[in-house]
Amino acid sequence: MLCRPAVAGTTSGDVTKTLAEEETLGQPASASIIWSDHRTAELTRRELSTVTSLGRDSAQAMQLEGQAVSRAHAEIRKEGPIYTLRDLGSRNGTFVNGRPIEHGVLSAGDVLRIGEWVGLFGYFAPGEEQFGEIAPGFLGGAVLVRRLSGLERAVQAGLAVAIEGETGTGKELVARAIHHWSGRTGRFSAINCAAIPENLAESEFFGHKKGAFTGAERATLGYFRNAHAGTLLLDEVVELPLGLQAKLLRVLQERSVVPLGEQEPVPIDVQIVCAAQASLRALAEAGQFRLDLATRLSGFVLQLPPLRERRAELVPLLGHFLRRFGRVTGAVFDAKLVETLCLYPWPGNVRELEQVARHLQALHGEESLLRRTHLPEHLQRAVPITDGPAARPSGAPALRSRRTADQERLASALKETGGNVTRAAQLLGFSRQRAYRLLSDGKLTTSDDLDRVDGVDGEESE
């Protein structure tokens, strides 16, 4: 997915994504590169053919403008089931995952840098380059939209929603989108269950009347009645005490609450959304959460993808945050900055990217070109990339050779066939002779009789 030096002050076209548009992403995926245009930050998906030439010259199959790009810079070639990348003697070199490459095999998710351009190689369907607003204030791209498929219909049917995902993936933003899609007229309320003292939890959730207990000097409605006709987010729901879990289950079943000190139940109409970093069902099966409550809360389970699976969205998201934090004019992102963002694992997810945007705006808000050196130091340390000439250091191949890749595939096929070379070769589409040649210069072993091999069968040489 993405990335290319991009203009921070622009958006990725005028694309407004809705869940209905998800169906456009159901088309077959093909080997492609998703680039971000350095002038407009618009994402572009470019399919690869059997041989795809890349360079500055207009005669190239994939033209990449910019003085740092050679006229004929690199070539991507389909060789059987794999794609290989070869540098064509370019002046500034070709880089994969931050390292220089002369010739090697590409794997899905590899980050390419050619001159000022950075792109992601993979198997993408039409529409996967789109990015925009999913709900008011909630932006995302194809990966996120696919995960959200069916959610709006579930909400409109009144199902409780369980949002599962790593910290910082945007669970509260999704909950707010759910409130928007529900069309409810009440308020949206977010409760951090881990921050509620256990001795006050029942009163906080269900309310109490005046004098119900010592210190109850006035009546309170509680979270559920406050959220009547609206949406209630139970964040970190797994932190609820077991006793309260049983009472919460009854509230969800009866659709009513009994405030402390009262006798009669009070009807409620609330869209329930809960959030957790782990699977509620897995926690229940481990005895750490009530199974009946987990079932009740999981009418629709949404697993949010971490940011490292949404790398095509990094530059548009960063530009969005910079504008939100006050950048008025556009800023260009340097290629090495974009490459660093794409290769960083983002343990803090979208929340961490937001903090990076704050850092850039606060310290370098007046810069017209944002560089890798402007990023927080921990990002630069975590992602070492080559800054010098593109010549590959001796003895340090950047990618597997085709032979090495085929040997690895053959090793897996041999395990699958119990060491039978003939069947393994058939699985991979190799000739039997090619399989034995791969065996002869590798460390693989087989139970087949090597003496049965005839001469080379005339397949093309490597």
mmCIF file of C-alpha atoms in Angstrom, residues 1-2 131 134 138-141 143-144 168-170 304-314 317 350:
data_model
loop_
_atom_site.group_PDB
_atom_site.id
_atom_site.type_symbol
_atom_site.label_atom_id
_atom_site.label_comp_id
_atom_site.label_asym_id
_atom_site.label_seq_id
_atom_site.Cartn_x
_atom_site.Cartn_y
_atom_site.Cartn_z
ATOM 1 C CA MET A 1 0.000 0.000 0.000
ATOM 2 C CA LEU A 2 1.139 3.508 -0.389
ATOM 3 C CA PHE A 131 -9.211 6.879 1.323
ATOM 4 C CA ILE A 134 -16.301 6.747 6.624
ATOM 5 C CA PHE A 138 -13.772 9.035 11.071
ATOM 6 C CA LEU A 139 -11.356 8.485 8.163
ATOM 7 C CA GLY A 140 -10.004 5.291 6.666
ATOM 8 C CA GLY A 141 -9.253 3.241 3.601
ATOM 9 C CA VAL A 143 -8.633 -2.372 4.814
ATOM 10 C CA LEU A 144 -10.730 -0.652 7.452
ATOM 11 C CA GLY A 168 -4.865 3.039 19.864
ATOM 12 C CA THR A 169 -6.684 1.454 16.923
ATOM 13 C CA GLY A 170 -9.646 3.833 17.190
ATOM 14 C CA LEU A 304 -10.145 -3.546 14.223
ATOM 15 C CA PRO A 305 -6.955 -3.901 12.152
ATOM 16 C CA PRO A 306 -3.728 -2.493 13.618
ATOM 17 C CA LEU A 307 -2.155 0.435 11.798
ATOM 18 C CA ARG A 308 0.671 -1.760 10.452
ATOM 19 C CA GLU A 309 -1.993 -3.459 8.300
ATOM 20 C CA ARG A 310 -3.215 -0.086 7.015
ATOM 21 C CA ARG A 311 0.032 1.326 5.660
ATOM 22 C CA ALA A 312 -1.560 2.716 2.509
ATOM 23 C CA GLU A 313 -3.350 5.169 4.785
ATOM 24 C CA LEU A 314 -0.317 6.537 6.612
ATOM 25 C CA LEU A 317 -3.848 10.113 7.905
ATOM 26 C CA VAL A 350 -3.331 5.486 15.147
#
